[in-house]
Amino acid sequence: MAQIGTTSIPPLTRFFRLLKVDRKLIGHIYLYAVVGGLVSLSLPLGIQAIINLLGSGRVSTSLAVLVLLVMLGMGLVGLLQVLQLTVSELLQQKVFTRTAFEFAYRIPRLKGDTQRSYYVPELINRFFDTLSVQKGLSKILLDFSSAALQAIFGLVLLSLYHPFFIMFSVLLVGLVVLIFRFTGPTGMVSSLTESKYKYAVVHWLEEMARTLETFKLAGTSPLPLERTDKLVSGYLEARSKHFSVLKFQYINLIGFKMLVAAGLLILGGKLVLEQQMNIGQFVAAEIIIILVLNSVEKLIMSMETIYDVLTALDKLGHVMDLPLENNSGSKLQNSFGAAGGMSVQMNGVSVKEADNRRYLLQNLNLNIEAGERICITGRRNSGKSLLLRIMAGLQEPSEGIMNYNGLPLNSLNLESLRQTLGANLEKHGVFAGTLLENITLGKEGIDFDTVQEMAEITGLNRLVQEMQDGYTTMLLPEGRHLPESAVHKILLTRSLINKPRLILLEEPFEALNFPDRNRLLKYLLDPAHPWTVVLSTTQPELAKQFKKVLVLHNGELLTVTNPARITEEAWYNEVFVS
């Protein structure tokens, strides 16, 4: 079962924080509930008055007035419920909207280490727990609060009929508290376990869908059903444990209702026979008792909803609690002029694995002057991609110091840093949106002429001409319906569109033909452009085009003294041939 760790904030604390945000709206709901609870008592009191009036044999206009008052009371209670529903609907909309924007704000700002520890797309499935919070919160605020207030007002009114009912009220409240106290924590634990297995099942189904062709080519592999069976079995076991807690609460409720109803009927009858209560009071008291018991039943039956809401808040918390990048530091545009390239310095930079067992890169020292064109080469899996990710601020060094134009990375606002970057570090950076959105990412200040200019340089313009809708063509996630070369051109156009000060490119020419590659390389190396370029490749022929070439070998950076004669270096065969 997939694990994503535990949160340090208890679910109940998260629930009260949620209520605090919308306390004004919730205050209105409780106000309507209090007034509705008081008005609802007009039914038993009105019936008591009507019975007393009928018992006296004096039927007059007073009877019609009492009936009218009871009807008005019932109508007012209904109106208050409509108002509660209206406020509750507004609250549900606010919860969904706030959670959606919270996710949208946090996802692009998650720290780079998050991707090493979690599969982020699977984590985002927790957003669907927002629906559980919406529906459950509404039920808790409406049904649970109304039932609780109705029970309290009913018990207070009941206590006015006879001192015995005070003892009954204390006993009733005590038993309800005991049921919640001894079964609540167990039910919470079982609900969380059930939810973990639920998401594990969804994750596995998503994995099969993501690698659909892999399982198709496997023929009759039993793995899909075997893994599903294992996870579903875990879910069913967890669900059964959770339901046993709910069933225990329901059984207690049934026994509790039987004892209370029987006891009060017997005692109420005795009080009537001893003339300590009249018939009207007895009927009213029994109606109140029925209302109280129904309210207690609502409270117990709401426990599953409460578990669902608390569990959903815990799951949302797994995403909300993920650490974000530092965006409170110095902004680059306020620190130095906008013209010219960017210098990058590394002093003793090292990166460890997520479990800190070994170094992926160790003690790297690098000085890139503003406006330099650097090629970093080496064998595959030598750490070139990781090095570029560090330069882009996507991966924090475990040790050492990173400077940009003399400013330490830890003191920078990372968003402002990336505004000055043009990076192509991933091959699956196409998302569901229009071609223009995939190029500009919605950034302001990019005119359409610049888009067309960059598309012509990368060769993307030929693809656009073949599209019926041009730049408004909708693209599928990861550009699934596009050839690999088209995806590369989209990402390259995106990297150059904002005329960046630092360009970071990872194997940018893999899928490009020679004319496109040569045109783009010439544009990148043109001295008329003041930017700094750092390009990684495993192709020694491409490295020869650069004046400065660094080789990442055995975790160290080696400087090539003569890039044009790179094939004559002593380590050439070990790096490029072996």
Coordinates of C-alpha atoms in Angstrom, one line a residue:
M1 CA 0.0 0.0 0.0
A2 CA 1.3 3.4 -1.0
Q3 CA 2.3 5.5 2.0
I4 CA 2.6 9.3 2.0
G5 CA 3.5 9.8 5.6
T6 CA 1.4 11.1 8.5
T7 CA 0.4 14.6 9.3
S8 CA 1.3 16.2 12.7
I9 CA -2.0 18.1 12.9
P10 CA -4.9 16.1 14.4
P11 CA -8.0 15.9 12.1
L12 CA -10.2 17.5 14.8
T13 CA -7.9 20.5 14.9
R14 CA -8.1 20.8 11.2
F15 CA -11.9 20.7 11.5
F16 CA -12.1 23.6 14.0
R17 CA -9.7 25.6 11.8
L18 CA -12.0 25.1 8.9
L19 CA -14.9 26.3 11.0
K20 CA -12.9 29.4 12.1
V21 CA -12.4 30.6 8.5
D22 CA -16.1 30.8 7.9
R23 CA -17.2 31.5 11.4
K24 CA -19.6 34.3 10.3
L25 CA -21.6 32.1 8.0
I26 CA -21.5 29.3 10.5
G27 CA -22.8 31.8 13.1
H28 CA -25.8 32.4 10.9
I29 CA -26.5 28.7 10.6
Y30 CA -26.4 28.3 14.4
L31 CA -28.5 31.3 14.9
Y32 CA -31.2 29.8 12.7
A33 CA -30.8 26.5 14.4
V34 CA -31.2 28.0 17.9
V35 CA -34.3 30.0 16.9
G36 CA -35.6 26.9 15.0
G37 CA -35.0 24.7 18.1
L38 CA -36.9 27.0 20.3
V39 CA -39.8 27.5 17.9
S40 CA -40.1 23.7 17.3
L41 CA -41.1 23.4 21.0
S42 CA -44.3 25.1 20.0
L43 CA -45.6 21.8 18.8
P44 CA -45.6 19.9 22.1
L45 CA -46.6 23.0 24.1
G46 CA -49.4 23.8 21.6
I47 CA -50.6 20.2 21.8
Q48 CA -50.5 20.3 25.6
A49 CA -52.6 23.5 25.6
I50 CA -55.1 22.0 23.0
I51 CA -55.5 18.8 25.1
N52 CA -56.1 20.8 28.3
L53 CA -58.6 23.0 26.4
L54 CA -60.5 19.9 25.1
G55 CA -60.4 18.2 28.5
S56 CA -62.1 21.2 30.1
G57 CA -64.9 21.0 27.6
R58 CA -64.5 24.7 26.7
V59 CA -64.1 24.6 22.9
S60 CA -64.0 28.2 21.6
T61 CA -62.0 30.5 19.3
S62 CA -59.0 29.8 21.5
L63 CA -58.8 26.4 19.9
A64 CA -58.5 27.9 16.4
V65 CA -55.9 30.4 17.7
L66 CA -53.8 27.5 19.2
V67 CA -54.0 25.5 16.0
L68 CA -53.0 28.6 14.0
L69 CA -50.1 29.2 16.3
V70 CA -48.9 25.6 16.0
M71 CA -49.1 25.9 12.2
L72 CA -47.3 29.2 12.2
G73 CA -44.6 27.6 14.4
M74 CA -44.1 24.7 12.0
G75 CA -44.0 27.1 9.0
L76 CA -41.4 29.3 10.7
V77 CA -39.2 26.2 11.5
G78 CA -39.4 25.3 7.8
L79 CA -38.5 28.8 6.7
L80 CA -35.5 28.8 9.1
Q81 CA -34.4 25.4 7.6
V82 CA -34.5 26.9 4.1
L83 CA -32.3 29.8 5.3
Q84 CA -29.9 27.3 6.8
L85 CA -29.8 25.3 3.5
T86 CA -29.1 28.6 1.6
V87 CA -26.2 29.5 3.9
S88 CA -24.9 25.9 3.8
E89 CA -24.9 25.9 0.0
L90 CA -22.8 29.1 0.0
L91 CA -20.4 27.5 2.5
Q92 CA -20.0 24.4 0.3
Q93 CA -19.2 26.6 -2.7
K94 CA -16.6 28.5 -0.6
V95 CA -15.0 25.3 0.6
F96 CA -14.6 24.0 -3.0
T97 CA -13.4 27.3 -4.4
R98 CA -10.9 27.9 -1.6
T99 CA -9.5 24.4 -1.8
A100 CA -9.1 24.5 -5.6
F101 CA -7.2 27.8 -5.5
E102 CA -5.1 26.6 -2.5
F103 CA -4.0 23.5 -4.6
A104 CA -3.4 25.7 -7.7
Y105 CA -1.2 28.0 -5.7
R106 CA 0.7 25.3 -3.9
I107 CA 1.4 22.8 -6.7
P108 CA 3.8 25.0 -8.7
R109 CA 5.6 26.0 -5.5
L110 CA 6.2 22.6 -3.9
K111 CA 9.8 22.1 -2.9
G112 CA 11.9 20.0 -5.3
D113 CA 12.4 17.3 -2.7
T114 CA 8.7 16.6 -2.9
Q115 CA 9.0 15.0 -6.3
R116 CA 11.8 12.7 -5.0
S117 CA 9.7 11.5 -2.1
Y118 CA 6.2 11.3 -3.6
Y119 CA 4.4 10.8 -6.9
V120 CA 2.8 14.2 -7.0
P121 CA 0.0 13.4 -9.5
E122 CA -1.2 10.7 -7.2
L123 CA -1.2 13.0 -4.2
I124 CA -3.5 15.4 -6.1
N125 CA -6.2 12.8 -6.0
R126 CA -6.8 14.0 -2.5
F127 CA -8.6 17.0 -3.9
F128 CA -11.6 14.8 -4.4
D129 CA -11.9 14.6 -0.6
T130 CA -13.2 18.2 -1.0
L131 CA -16.5 16.7 -2.0
S132 CA -16.7 14.7 1.2
V133 CA -15.9 17.9 3.2
Q134 CA -18.6 19.8 1.3
K135 CA -21.4 17.3 1.8
G136 CA -20.3 16.2 5.3
L137 CA -19.8 19.7 6.7
S138 CA -23.3 20.7 5.5
K139 CA -24.8 17.7 7.2
I140 CA -22.9 18.3 10.4
L141 CA -23.8 21.9 10.6
L142 CA -27.5 21.4 9.7
D143 CA -28.5 18.0 11.0
F144 CA -26.0 17.5 13.8
S145 CA -26.2 21.0 15.3
S146 CA -30.0 21.1 14.9
A147 CA -30.4 17.7 16.6
A148 CA -28.0 18.7 19.4
L149 CA -29.9 22.0 20.1
Q150 CA -33.3 20.4 19.8
A151 CA -32.2 17.7 22.3
I152 CA -30.8 20.3 24.7
F153 CA -33.9 22.5 24.6
G154 CA -36.2 19.5 24.9
L155 CA -34.4 18.3 28.0
V156 CA -34.5 21.7 29.6
L157 CA -38.3 21.9 28.9
L158 CA -38.8 18.4 30.2
S159 CA -37.0 19.2 33.4
L160 CA -39.7 21.8 34.2
Y161 CA -42.4 19.1 34.4
H162 CA -40.9 17.1 37.2
P163 CA -37.5 16.8 39.1
F164 CA -37.1 13.2 37.9
F165 CA -36.6 14.5 34.3
I166 CA -33.5 16.4 35.5
M167 CA -32.0 13.0 36.4
F168 CA -33.1 11.6 33.1
S169 CA -31.4 14.5 31.3
V170 CA -28.1 14.0 33.1
L171 CA -28.2 10.3 32.4
L172 CA -29.0 10.8 28.7
V173 CA -26.2 13.3 28.2
G174 CA -23.8 11.1 30.1
L175 CA -24.6 8.0 28.0
V176 CA -24.2 9.9 24.7
V177 CA -20.8 11.3 25.8
L178 CA -19.7 7.8 26.8
I179 CA -20.6 6.4 23.4
F180 CA -18.7 9.1 21.6
R181 CA -15.8 9.0 24.0
F182 CA -15.1 5.2 23.8
T183 CA -15.9 4.6 20.2
G184 CA -14.8 7.8 18.6
P185 CA -11.0 7.4 18.5
T186 CA -11.3 3.7 17.3
G187 CA -13.7 4.8 14.5
M188 CA -11.3 7.6 13.5
V189 CA -8.3 5.2 13.2
S190 CA -10.3 2.6 11.2
S191 CA -11.6 5.4 8.9
L192 CA -8.1 6.7 8.2
T193 CA -6.9 3.1 7.4
E194 CA -9.9 2.5 5.1
S195 CA -9.1 5.8 3.2
K196 CA -5.4 4.8 2.8
Y197 CA -6.4 1.6 1.1
K198 CA -9.0 3.4 -1.1
Y199 CA -6.3 5.7 -2.5
A200 CA -3.9 2.8 -2.9
V201 CA -6.5 1.1 -5.1
V202 CA -7.0 4.3 -7.2
H203 CA -3.2 4.7 -7.5
W204 CA -2.7 1.2 -8.8
L205 CA -5.6 1.7 -11.4
E206 CA -4.0 4.9 -12.5
E207 CA -0.6 3.2 -12.9
M208 CA -2.2 0.6 -15.1
A209 CA -3.8 3.3 -17.2
R210 CA -0.5 5.3 -17.4
T211 CA 1.4 2.2 -18.6
L212 CA -1.4 0.8 -20.7
E213 CA 0.7 -0.5 -23.5
T214 CA 3.1 -2.2 -21.1
F215 CA 0.3 -4.4 -19.7
K216 CA -1.2 -4.9 -23.2
L217 CA 2.2 -6.3 -24.4
A218 CA 2.4 -8.5 -21.4
G219 CA -0.4 -10.6 -22.7
T220 CA -2.1 -12.6 -19.9
S221 CA -0.1 -11.2 -17.0
P222 CA -1.9 -11.9 -13.7
L223 CA -0.3 -8.9 -12.0
P224 CA -3.2 -6.4 -12.6
L225 CA -5.8 -8.6 -10.9
E226 CA -3.4 -9.9 -8.2
R227 CA -2.4 -6.5 -7.1
T228 CA -6.0 -5.2 -7.3
D229 CA -7.1 -8.2 -5.3
K230 CA -4.5 -7.6 -2.6
L231 CA -5.4 -3.9 -2.3
V232 CA -9.2 -4.4 -2.4
S233 CA -8.9 -7.1 0.3
G234 CA -7.0 -4.6 2.5
Y235 CA -9.7 -2.1 1.9
L236 CA -12.6 -4.5 2.7
E237 CA -10.8 -5.6 5.9
A238 CA -10.4 -2.0 6.9
R239 CA -13.9 -1.1 6.0
S240 CA -15.3 -4.0 7.9
K241 CA -13.4 -2.9 11.0
H242 CA -14.8 0.6 10.6
F243 CA -18.3 -0.7 10.1
S244 CA -18.0 -2.8 13.3
V245 CA -17.5 0.5 15.2
L246 CA -20.5 2.1 13.5
K247 CA -22.6 -1.0 14.2
F248 CA -21.6 -1.0 17.8
Q249 CA -22.8 2.6 18.1
Y250 CA -26.1 1.7 16.4
I251 CA -26.7 -1.3 18.7
N252 CA -26.1 0.9 21.7
L253 CA -28.5 3.4 20.3
I254 CA -31.3 0.8 19.9
G255 CA -30.9 -0.5 23.4
F256 CA -30.7 3.0 24.8
K257 CA -33.9 4.1 23.0
M258 CA -35.8 1.0 24.3
L259 CA -34.8 1.5 27.9
V260 CA -35.5 5.3 27.9
A261 CA -38.9 5.0 26.2
A262 CA -40.0 2.2 28.5
G263 CA -38.8 3.9 31.6
L264 CA -40.4 7.2 30.8
L265 CA -43.7 5.7 29.7
I266 CA -43.9 3.8 33.0
L267 CA -42.9 6.7 35.2
G268 CA -45.0 9.2 33.2
G269 CA -48.0 7.0 33.7
K270 CA -47.3 6.7 37.4
L271 CA -47.0 10.5 37.7
V272 CA -50.4 11.0 36.0
L273 CA -52.0 8.4 38.3
E274 CA -50.6 10.2 41.3
Q275 CA -51.9 13.5 39.8
Q276 CA -48.4 15.0 39.7
M277 CA -49.0 15.5 36.0
N278 CA -52.1 16.1 34.0
I279 CA -52.9 14.3 30.7
G280 CA -51.9 17.3 28.6
Q281 CA -48.5 17.5 30.3
F282 CA -48.0 13.7 29.9
V283 CA -48.7 13.8 26.2
A284 CA -46.5 16.8 25.8
A285 CA -43.7 15.2 27.8
E286 CA -43.9 12.0 25.6
I287 CA -43.8 14.1 22.4
I288 CA -40.7 15.9 23.8
I289 CA -39.1 12.6 24.7
I290 CA -39.7 11.3 21.2
L291 CA -38.2 14.5 19.8
V292 CA -35.1 14.1 22.1
L293 CA -34.7 10.4 21.2
N294 CA -34.9 11.2 17.5
S295 CA -32.3 13.9 18.0
V296 CA -30.0 11.5 19.8
E297 CA -30.5 9.1 17.0
K298 CA -29.5 11.8 14.5
L299 CA -26.4 12.5 16.5
I300 CA -25.3 8.8 16.6
M301 CA -26.2 8.3 12.9
S302 CA -24.1 11.4 12.0
M303 CA -20.9 9.7 13.3
E304 CA -20.1 8.2 9.9
T305 CA -20.4 11.6 8.3
I306 CA -18.1 13.1 11.0
Y307 CA -15.5 10.3 10.4
D308 CA -15.7 11.0 6.7
V309 CA -15.2 14.7 7.1
L310 CA -12.3 14.4 9.5
T311 CA -10.6 11.7 7.3
A312 CA -11.1 13.9 4.2
L313 CA -9.5 16.9 6.1
D314 CA -6.6 14.7 7.1
K315 CA -6.1 13.6 3.4
L316 CA -6.2 17.2 2.2
G317 CA -3.8 18.1 4.9
H318 CA -1.2 15.7 3.4
V319 CA -1.1 18.1 0.4
M320 CA -1.6 21.3 2.3
D321 CA 1.3 20.5 4.7
L322 CA 3.9 19.8 2.0
P323 CA 6.7 22.3 2.3
L324 CA 6.8 25.2 -0.2
E325 CA 9.7 27.0 -1.8
N326 CA 11.1 30.2 -0.4
N327 CA 9.4 33.1 -2.2
S328 CA 10.1 35.7 0.5
G329 CA 13.7 36.5 -0.4
S330 CA 15.3 39.2 -2.6
K331 CA 13.9 39.6 -6.1
L332 CA 16.5 39.5 -8.8
Q333 CA 15.0 42.3 -10.9
N334 CA 15.4 44.6 -7.9
S335 CA 19.0 43.6 -7.3
F336 CA 20.6 44.3 -10.6
G337 CA 19.8 45.6 -14.1
A338 CA 17.8 43.6 -16.6
A339 CA 20.3 43.7 -19.4
G340 CA 23.0 41.0 -19.9
G341 CA 23.4 37.4 -19.0
M342 CA 23.5 35.9 -15.6
S343 CA 26.5 34.5 -13.8
V344 CA 26.3 31.3 -11.8
Q345 CA 28.7 30.1 -9.1
M346 CA 28.9 26.8 -7.3
N347 CA 31.1 26.3 -4.3
G348 CA 31.4 22.8 -2.8
V349 CA 27.9 21.8 -4.0
S350 CA 26.9 18.3 -3.1
V351 CA 23.6 16.4 -3.5
K352 CA 22.6 13.3 -1.6
E353 CA 19.9 10.7 -2.2
A354 CA 16.5 11.2 -0.5
D355 CA 17.5 8.8 2.2
N356 CA 21.0 10.5 2.6
R357 CA 22.8 7.2 2.0
R358 CA 25.1 8.3 -0.8
Y359 CA 26.1 11.3 -2.8
L360 CA 24.7 11.8 -6.3
L361 CA 27.0 14.8 -6.8
Q362 CA 29.8 15.7 -4.5
N363 CA 31.9 18.9 -4.0
L364 CA 31.3 20.5 -7.3
N365 CA 32.9 23.9 -8.0
L366 CA 31.8 25.9 -11.0
N367 CA 32.0 29.5 -12.2
I368 CA 30.0 30.5 -15.2
E369 CA 30.5 34.1 -16.3
A370 CA 27.6 36.2 -17.5
G371 CA 27.1 35.7 -21.3
E372 CA 29.1 32.5 -21.4
R373 CA 28.0 29.5 -23.5
I374 CA 28.8 26.3 -21.7
C375 CA 28.3 22.7 -22.8
I376 CA 28.2 20.0 -20.1
T377 CA 28.7 16.6 -21.4
G378 CA 29.3 13.1 -20.2
R379 CA 27.9 9.6 -20.2
R380 CA 24.2 9.0 -19.5
N381 CA 23.2 9.0 -15.8
S382 CA 26.4 10.9 -14.9
G383 CA 24.3 13.6 -13.1
K384 CA 24.0 16.2 -15.9
S385 CA 20.2 16.5 -15.5
L386 CA 20.6 16.9 -11.7
L387 CA 23.1 19.6 -12.2
L388 CA 20.8 21.6 -14.5
R389 CA 17.9 21.1 -12.0
I390 CA 20.1 22.6 -9.3
M391 CA 20.9 25.6 -11.5
A392 CA 17.2 26.1 -12.2
G393 CA 16.5 26.1 -8.4
L394 CA 14.4 22.9 -8.7
Q395 CA 16.7 20.9 -6.5
E396 CA 18.3 22.2 -3.3
P397 CA 21.9 21.3 -2.8
S398 CA 22.5 19.1 0.3
E399 CA 25.7 21.0 0.9
G400 CA 27.6 23.9 -0.5
I401 CA 26.7 27.4 -1.8
M402 CA 24.9 28.5 -5.0
N403 CA 25.1 32.1 -6.2
Y404 CA 23.4 34.0 -9.0
N405 CA 25.2 37.2 -9.9
G406 CA 26.7 37.0 -6.5
L407 CA 23.5 36.5 -4.6
P408 CA 23.1 33.3 -2.5
L409 CA 20.3 31.0 -3.7
N410 CA 18.9 30.7 -0.1
S411 CA 18.3 34.5 -0.1
L412 CA 16.5 34.7 -3.4
N413 CA 12.8 34.8 -4.3
L414 CA 12.7 31.6 -6.5
E415 CA 9.8 32.9 -8.6
S416 CA 11.8 36.0 -9.6
L417 CA 14.8 33.8 -10.4
R418 CA 12.8 31.6 -12.7
Q419 CA 11.4 34.7 -14.4
T420 CA 14.9 35.2 -15.8
L421 CA 15.3 31.6 -16.8
G422 CA 14.6 29.7 -20.0
A423 CA 14.7 26.0 -19.2
N424 CA 13.9 22.9 -21.1
L425 CA 14.6 20.1 -18.5
E426 CA 11.8 17.7 -19.1
K427 CA 10.4 15.8 -22.1
H428 CA 6.8 15.7 -20.9
G429 CA 6.2 19.3 -20.2
V430 CA 3.1 19.6 -22.5
F431 CA -0.1 20.0 -20.6
A432 CA -3.8 20.0 -21.6
G433 CA -4.3 23.4 -23.1
T434 CA -3.9 25.3 -26.3
L435 CA -0.6 25.5 -28.2
L436 CA -0.3 29.2 -27.3
E437 CA -0.9 28.5 -23.6
N438 CA 1.8 25.7 -23.7
I439 CA 4.3 28.2 -25.2
T440 CA 3.6 31.3 -23.1
L441 CA 2.3 29.6 -19.9
G442 CA 0.0 32.6 -19.6
K443 CA 2.8 35.0 -18.8
E444 CA 2.1 38.7 -19.3
G445 CA 4.1 40.9 -21.6
I446 CA 4.7 38.3 -24.4
D447 CA 3.3 39.6 -27.7
F448 CA 2.2 37.4 -30.5
D449 CA 5.0 38.6 -32.9
T450 CA 7.6 37.3 -30.5
V451 CA 5.8 33.9 -30.4
Q452 CA 5.9 33.7 -34.2
E453 CA 9.5 34.8 -34.3
M454 CA 10.6 32.1 -31.8
A455 CA 8.4 29.5 -33.6
E456 CA 10.3 30.2 -36.8
I457 CA 13.7 29.8 -35.1
T458 CA 12.8 26.4 -33.6
G459 CA 10.9 25.2 -36.7
L460 CA 7.6 25.0 -34.8
N461 CA 6.0 27.3 -37.4
R462 CA 5.7 24.5 -39.9
L463 CA 3.7 22.4 -37.4
V464 CA 1.4 25.4 -36.7
Q465 CA 0.7 25.8 -40.4
E466 CA -0.5 22.1 -40.6
M467 CA -2.9 22.6 -37.6
Q468 CA -6.4 23.6 -38.5
D469 CA -6.8 25.8 -35.5
G470 CA -3.2 27.1 -35.4
Y471 CA -2.1 28.4 -32.0
T472 CA -5.5 27.7 -30.5
T473 CA -5.3 24.0 -31.2
M474 CA -6.0 22.0 -28.0
L475 CA -3.1 19.7 -27.0
L476 CA -3.5 16.5 -25.0
P477 CA -1.4 15.9 -21.8
E478 CA 2.2 15.1 -22.6
G479 CA 1.5 16.0 -26.3
R480 CA 0.4 12.4 -26.9
H481 CA -1.0 13.1 -30.4
L482 CA 2.2 14.9 -31.5
P483 CA 5.4 13.5 -32.9
E484 CA 8.4 13.7 -30.5
S485 CA 10.1 16.4 -32.6
A486 CA 7.0 18.6 -32.2
V487 CA 7.0 18.3 -28.5
H488 CA 10.7 19.3 -28.4
K489 CA 10.0 22.3 -30.6
I490 CA 7.2 23.4 -28.3
L491 CA 9.4 23.2 -25.2
L492 CA 12.3 25.0 -27.0
T493 CA 10.0 27.8 -28.1
R494 CA 8.8 28.1 -24.5
S495 CA 12.4 28.3 -23.3
L496 CA 13.3 31.2 -25.5
I497 CA 10.0 33.2 -25.6
N498 CA 10.8 35.6 -22.7
K499 CA 14.4 36.4 -23.9
P500 CA 15.9 34.8 -20.8
R501 CA 19.1 35.8 -19.1
L502 CA 20.0 32.2 -18.3
I503 CA 19.1 29.3 -20.7
L504 CA 19.3 25.7 -19.4
L505 CA 18.8 23.0 -22.0
E506 CA 18.9 19.2 -21.6
E507 CA 19.5 17.3 -24.8
P508 CA 17.5 19.9 -26.8
F509 CA 18.4 18.5 -30.3
E510 CA 17.6 14.8 -29.8
A511 CA 14.6 14.7 -32.0
L512 CA 15.4 17.6 -34.4
N513 CA 16.6 17.2 -37.9
F514 CA 20.0 18.8 -39.0
P515 CA 18.6 22.0 -40.5
D516 CA 16.5 22.8 -37.4
R517 CA 19.3 21.8 -35.1
N518 CA 21.9 24.0 -36.9
R519 CA 19.6 27.0 -37.1
L520 CA 18.7 26.8 -33.4
L521 CA 22.3 26.2 -32.3
K522 CA 23.5 29.2 -34.4
Y523 CA 20.8 31.3 -32.7
L524 CA 21.8 30.2 -29.2
L525 CA 25.5 30.8 -29.8
D526 CA 25.1 34.2 -31.6
P527 CA 27.1 36.8 -29.7
A528 CA 24.4 39.4 -30.4
H529 CA 22.4 37.7 -27.7
P530 CA 23.7 38.6 -24.2
W531 CA 22.2 35.5 -22.4
T532 CA 24.1 32.8 -20.6
V533 CA 23.6 29.3 -22.1
V534 CA 24.2 26.0 -20.3
L535 CA 23.5 23.0 -22.5
S536 CA 23.9 19.3 -21.6
T537 CA 24.4 16.5 -24.1
T538 CA 25.9 13.1 -24.6
Q539 CA 27.0 13.9 -28.1
P540 CA 30.7 14.8 -28.4
E541 CA 30.1 16.3 -31.9
L542 CA 27.7 18.8 -30.5
A543 CA 30.1 19.6 -27.7
K544 CA 32.7 20.6 -30.2
Q545 CA 30.6 23.6 -31.2
F546 CA 31.2 25.3 -27.8
K547 CA 34.2 27.2 -26.7
K548 CA 33.9 26.0 -23.1
V549 CA 33.1 22.3 -22.4
L550 CA 32.8 20.6 -19.0
V551 CA 32.7 16.9 -18.6
L552 CA 30.8 15.4 -15.7
H553 CA 32.7 12.2 -14.9
N554 CA 32.6 10.1 -11.7
G555 CA 30.9 13.0 -9.9
E556 CA 33.6 15.6 -10.8
L557 CA 33.6 18.4 -13.4
L558 CA 36.5 18.2 -15.9
T559 CA 37.4 21.1 -18.1
V560 CA 38.1 20.4 -21.8
T561 CA 41.1 22.5 -22.8
N562 CA 40.4 22.2 -26.5
P563 CA 36.8 21.3 -27.3
A564 CA 37.5 20.8 -31.0
R565 CA 39.9 17.9 -30.1
I566 CA 37.7 16.4 -27.4
T567 CA 38.1 12.9 -28.9
E568 CA 41.8 13.0 -28.0
E569 CA 41.2 13.4 -24.3
A570 CA 42.5 10.5 -22.1
W571 CA 39.1 9.8 -20.6
Y572 CA 37.1 10.1 -24.0
N573 CA 36.7 6.3 -24.5
E574 CA 35.6 5.8 -20.9
V575 CA 33.0 8.5 -21.0
F576 CA 31.6 8.2 -24.5
V577 CA 32.5 4.8 -25.9
S578 CA 32.3 2.4 -22.9

